[in-house]
Short mmCIF file of C-alpha atoms and ligand atoms in Angstrom, two decimals:
data_model
loop_
_atom_site.label_atom_id
_atom_site.label_comp_id
_atom_site.label_asym_id
_atom_site.label_seq_id
_atom_site.Cartn_x
_atom_site.Cartn_y
_atom_site.Cartn_z
CA MET S 1 0.00 0.00 0.00
CA ARG S 2 1.30 3.44 -0.92
CA TYR S 3 0.58 6.06 1.75
CA GLU S 4 -0.47 9.54 0.71
CA LEU S 5 0.69 12.33 3.02
CA TYR S 6 -1.21 15.58 2.77
CA TYR S 7 0.60 18.62 4.13
CA TRP S 8 1.67 22.13 3.16
CA PRO S 9 4.48 21.88 0.60
CA ASP S 10 6.67 24.79 1.71
CA ILE S 11 7.18 24.16 5.40
CA GLN S 12 8.41 21.41 7.67
CA GLY S 13 5.69 22.18 10.20
CA ARG S 14 3.81 19.38 11.88
CA GLY S 15 4.03 17.34 8.70
CA GLU S 16 7.73 16.89 9.35
CA PHE S 17 7.11 14.63 12.33
CA VAL S 18 5.29 12.29 9.97
CA ARG S 19 7.80 12.68 7.12
CA LEU S 20 10.65 11.71 9.45
CA ALA S 21 8.89 8.47 10.43
CA LEU S 22 8.04 7.60 6.82
CA GLU S 23 11.60 8.33 5.72
CA ASP S 24 13.24 6.41 8.54
CA ALA S 25 11.01 3.41 7.79
CA GLN S 26 11.60 3.76 4.05
CA ALA S 27 7.84 3.46 3.69
CA ASP S 28 6.25 3.67 0.28
CA TYR S 29 4.65 7.13 0.37
CA VAL S 30 3.93 10.15 -1.70
CA ASP S 31 4.07 13.66 -0.25
CA VAL S 32 1.10 14.70 -2.35
CA MET S 33 1.79 18.43 -2.63
CA ARG S 34 5.49 17.98 -3.36
CA ARG S 35 7.42 16.30 -6.14
CA GLY S 36 10.35 14.00 -5.44
CA ASN S 37 12.78 16.82 -6.17
CA GLY S 38 11.12 19.00 -3.56
CA GLU S 39 9.15 21.22 -5.93
CA ARG S 40 5.51 22.02 -5.32
CA THR S 41 3.02 19.93 -7.30
CA LYS S 42 0.46 22.01 -9.17
CA GLY S 43 -3.25 21.52 -8.58
CA THR S 44 -2.91 19.54 -5.39
CA ARG S 45 -4.17 22.32 -3.12
CA ASP S 46 -7.71 21.55 -4.35
CA LYS S 47 -7.18 17.85 -3.79
CA MET S 48 -6.22 18.53 -0.17
CA ALA S 49 -9.12 20.96 0.30
CA LYS S 50 -11.59 18.33 -0.96
CA LEU S 51 -10.34 15.83 1.61
CA LEU S 52 -10.75 18.44 4.35
CA ASP S 53 -14.32 19.15 3.31
CA GLY S 54 -16.57 17.59 5.92
CA THR S 55 -19.60 17.73 3.63
CA ARG S 56 -17.92 15.32 1.20
CA VAL S 57 -15.69 13.22 3.43
CA ALA S 58 -16.50 10.96 6.34
CA ARG S 59 -14.14 11.49 9.29
CA PRO S 60 -12.55 14.66 7.94
CA SER S 61 -9.46 16.17 9.55
CA PHE S 62 -9.62 19.66 11.02
CA ALA S 63 -6.23 20.59 9.54
CA PRO S 64 -3.24 19.01 7.82
CA PRO S 65 -1.21 16.85 8.23
CA PHE S 66 -3.35 13.86 7.43
CA LEU S 67 -2.50 10.51 5.91
CA LYS S 68 -4.44 8.36 3.48
CA ALA S 69 -3.68 4.73 4.14
CA GLY S 70 -5.88 2.61 1.90
CA SER S 71 -9.44 3.38 2.95
CA LEU S 72 -8.30 5.10 6.16
CA LEU S 73 -7.99 8.86 6.45
CA ILE S 74 -6.00 9.68 9.58
CA GLY S 75 -5.48 13.15 11.02
CA GLN S 76 -3.52 14.67 13.94
CA SER S 77 0.26 14.17 13.76
CA ALA S 78 0.41 12.14 16.99
CA ASN S 79 -2.45 9.94 15.81
CA ILE S 80 -0.80 9.32 12.43
CA LEU S 81 2.40 8.31 14.21
CA GLN S 82 0.47 6.06 16.56
CA TYR S 83 -0.83 4.28 13.45
CA LEU S 84 2.53 4.08 11.65
CA GLY S 85 4.69 3.19 14.66
CA PRO S 86 3.86 -0.49 15.25
CA ARG S 87 3.56 -1.13 11.50
CA HIS S 88 7.09 0.05 10.80
CA ASP S 89 8.93 -1.06 13.89
CA LEU S 90 8.97 2.46 15.32
CA ALA S 91 6.95 1.64 18.44
CA PRO S 92 6.67 -1.27 20.84
CA LYS S 93 4.02 -3.88 20.07
CA ALA S 94 2.85 -4.25 23.68
CA GLU S 95 0.08 -1.95 24.87
CA ALA S 96 1.97 -0.33 27.76
CA GLY S 97 4.87 0.62 25.49
CA ARG S 98 2.58 1.89 22.77
CA LEU S 99 0.67 4.05 25.25
CA TRP S 100 3.89 5.47 26.69
CA THR S 101 5.22 6.34 23.23
CA HIS S 102 1.93 8.02 22.36
CA GLN S 103 1.98 9.94 25.66
CA LEU S 104 5.47 11.22 24.87
CA GLN S 105 4.33 12.23 21.38
CA LEU S 106 1.38 14.17 22.80
CA THR S 107 3.81 15.99 25.07
CA VAL S 108 5.90 16.80 22.00
CA ALA S 109 2.71 18.21 20.42
CA ASP S 110 2.13 20.41 23.48
CA PHE S 111 5.72 21.65 23.23
CA VAL S 112 5.29 22.37 19.50
CA LYS S 113 2.22 24.48 20.23
CA GLU S 114 4.17 26.53 22.77
CA ILE S 115 7.03 26.96 20.30
CA HIS S 116 4.54 28.19 17.70
CA ASP S 117 3.00 30.57 20.20
CA THR S 118 6.29 32.34 20.87
CA HIS S 119 5.86 34.18 17.56
CA HIS S 120 2.04 34.00 17.41
CA PRO S 121 0.90 34.40 21.03
CA ILE S 122 -2.37 36.19 20.19
CA THR S 123 -3.59 34.27 17.13
CA SER S 124 -2.33 32.63 13.96
CA ARG S 125 -4.80 34.86 12.08
CA LEU S 126 -2.52 37.88 12.58
CA TYR S 127 0.99 38.47 11.22
CA TYR S 128 3.96 38.28 13.56
CA GLU S 129 4.43 42.01 12.98
CA ASP S 130 1.01 42.62 14.53
CA GLN S 131 1.85 40.83 17.77
CA LYS S 132 5.55 41.55 18.25
CA LYS S 133 5.21 43.04 21.69
CA GLU S 134 3.25 40.05 22.99
CA ALA S 135 5.64 37.66 21.24
CA LYS S 136 8.56 39.20 23.10
CA ARG S 137 6.75 38.80 26.39
CA ASN S 138 5.72 35.22 25.63
CA SER S 139 9.26 34.30 24.54
CA LYS S 140 10.79 35.49 27.79
CA TYR S 141 8.72 32.93 29.72
CA PHE S 142 9.33 30.34 27.03
CA ARG S 143 13.12 30.75 27.30
CA GLU S 144 13.24 31.02 31.06
CA ALA S 145 10.62 28.49 32.15
CA ARG S 146 8.67 26.50 29.57
CA ALA S 147 11.41 25.27 27.21
CA PRO S 148 13.73 24.34 30.12
CA LYS S 149 10.87 22.41 31.76
CA TYR S 150 10.08 20.37 28.61
CA TRP S 151 13.79 19.85 27.92
CA ALA S 152 14.53 18.60 31.43
CA TYR S 153 11.46 16.35 31.26
CA PHE S 154 12.62 14.57 28.10
CA GLU S 155 16.23 14.45 29.34
CA ASN S 156 15.02 12.68 32.46
CA VAL S 157 12.95 10.21 30.40
CA ILE S 158 16.07 9.24 28.43
CA ASP S 159 18.09 9.00 31.63
CA GLN S 160 15.50 6.82 33.40
CA SER S 161 15.22 4.45 30.43
CA GLY S 162 18.98 3.92 30.37
CA GLY S 163 19.13 5.59 26.92
CA PRO S 164 20.20 6.36 24.34
CA TYR S 165 16.54 6.74 23.29
CA LEU S 166 13.40 7.74 25.17
CA LEU S 167 12.38 4.11 25.67
CA GLY S 168 15.88 2.76 26.12
CA ARG S 169 17.80 0.86 23.48
CA LYS S 170 15.15 0.80 20.79
CA ILE S 171 14.21 3.83 18.73
CA THR S 172 10.59 4.97 18.35
CA TYR S 173 8.85 7.65 16.32
CA ALA S 174 8.92 9.90 19.42
CA ASP S 175 12.74 9.96 19.19
CA LEU S 176 12.50 11.18 15.60
CA SER S 177 10.27 13.98 16.87
CA ILE S 178 12.74 14.92 19.60
CA PHE S 179 15.37 15.16 16.88
CA GLU S 180 13.13 17.65 15.08
CA ILE S 181 12.54 19.68 18.25
CA VAL S 182 16.29 19.98 18.95
CA ASP S 183 17.04 20.77 15.32
CA GLY S 184 14.28 23.36 15.12
CA LEU S 185 15.13 25.09 18.38
CA ARG S 186 18.82 25.22 17.45
CA PHE S 187 17.65 27.22 14.45
CA ALA S 188 14.98 29.36 16.10
CA PHE S 189 16.46 30.00 19.56
CA PRO S 190 20.21 29.36 19.15
CA LYS S 191 21.28 31.13 22.33
CA MET S 192 18.69 29.50 24.54
CA THR S 193 19.29 26.07 23.02
CA LYS S 194 23.04 26.31 23.58
CA ARG S 195 22.36 26.88 27.28
CA LEU S 196 19.94 23.95 27.45
CA GLU S 197 22.30 21.60 25.62
CA ARG S 198 25.19 22.50 27.91
CA LYS S 199 23.09 21.32 30.83
CA HIS S 200 21.43 18.28 29.20
CA PRO S 201 23.79 16.07 27.17
CA LEU S 202 21.36 13.20 26.54
CA MET S 203 19.04 15.22 24.32
CA SER S 204 21.99 16.31 22.16
CA ALA S 205 23.29 12.75 21.98
CA LEU S 206 19.85 11.53 20.88
CA HIS S 207 19.74 14.22 18.19
CA ALA S 208 23.16 13.17 16.85
CA ARG S 209 22.20 9.51 16.87
CA VAL S 210 19.00 10.13 14.89
CA ALA S 211 20.79 12.45 12.44
CA GLY S 212 23.31 9.68 11.82
CA ARG S 213 20.75 7.02 10.95
CA GLU S 214 21.25 6.01 7.36
CA ASN S 215 17.78 6.80 6.04
CA ILE S 216 17.47 10.00 8.02
CA ALA S 217 20.93 11.24 6.95
CA ARG S 218 19.99 10.59 3.32
CA TYR S 219 16.69 12.42 3.77
CA LEU S 220 18.29 15.43 5.48
CA ALA S 221 20.76 15.79 2.61
CA SER S 222 18.02 15.52 -0.03
CA LYS S 223 15.79 18.19 -1.55
CA ARG S 224 12.85 16.59 0.17
CA ARG S 225 13.98 18.18 3.45
CA ILE S 226 12.62 21.72 3.38
CA ALA S 227 14.91 24.39 4.83
CA PHE S 228 13.76 26.25 7.94
CA ASN S 229 12.08 29.48 6.92
CA GLU S 230 10.03 32.36 8.28
CA TYR S 231 6.62 30.82 7.58
CA ASP S 232 7.25 27.77 9.67
CA ILE S 233 6.81 26.76 13.30
CA PHE S 234 10.50 27.23 14.05
CA ARG S 235 11.36 30.83 13.16
CA ARG S 236 14.50 32.76 13.86
CA TYR S 237 13.62 36.18 15.20
CA ARG S 238 16.72 37.40 17.01
CA GLU S 239 14.69 39.66 19.27
CA LEU S 240 12.87 36.62 20.73
CA ASP S 241 16.05 34.78 21.71
CA GLY S 242 16.92 37.28 24.46
N1 GSH M 1 -2.87 19.13 16.49
C1 GSH M 1 -2.76 19.11 15.05
C2 GSH M 1 -2.52 20.51 14.57
C3 GSH M 1 -2.65 20.66 13.09
C4 GSH M 1 -2.32 22.07 12.66
O1 GSH M 1 -2.33 23.03 13.46
N2 GSH M 1 -2.00 22.22 11.39
C5 GSH M 1 -1.62 23.52 10.87
C6 GSH M 1 -0.34 23.43 10.07
S1 GSH M 1 0.99 22.85 11.09
C7 GSH M 1 -2.71 24.05 9.97
O2 GSH M 1 -2.68 23.91 8.77
N3 GSH M 1 -3.72 24.68 10.61
C8 GSH M 1 -4.83 25.26 9.93
C9 GSH M 1 -5.87 25.71 10.93
O3 GSH M 1 -5.69 25.49 12.14
O4 GSH M 1 -6.85 26.31 10.49
C10 GSH M 1 -1.63 18.14 14.64
O5 GSH M 1 -0.70 17.92 15.46
O6 GSH M 1 -1.66 17.58 13.53
#
């Protein structure tokens, strides 16, 4: 079965958490709005809109990313990963392990929302320029309290499991997502992230390990990996990094 991933073609965004799992697993998939060489595919915006239209589609998603897997249409990044994980050896088979991996992924999703809100604390309907003052205020608490709390939480999970991954010796899709968080925050908040990494070596080691995985390394070097940019979740605004 060939999966169809539906997501915005010009950003990593929340689609990237799914792309990383599909790439690591070397799953047969098409990133519907993008061509293999990374270019945008014409006419696919309508195709995605149709699948989001609740008057035509049973079980519609609220927003991308969503995955078409045969007759299944699956939305919410953590839910998509929960589906893919056991099928591609990126999650434990036993219930307790699957629940724990999903719990960690939901915590990643919470973190992602807070990262997004550093530059859009009022609403995503307004430009960053229209909420700069609030973004600065939000980012101060993000740098000083929220990011360190999430970071220390995941560091402790790795430590408690014996590492090098969140669940111990075996990688899961949640580790791929932690890679993305570290990578993204290195880009968006370089000064803050340097401080966090100095204090928490296990997160950095996990990032390096994931980056070095054969399929991931190939993906990161390919045109399929979209560069960080100023429309994405991870944005570099110097004034927000303190
Ligand atoms: N919780 C959802 C969030 C999905 C989401 O916010 N998608 C964004 C792009 S990353 C979007 O297109 N939102 C459109 C909207 O909220 O109207 C997930 O993790 O998949």
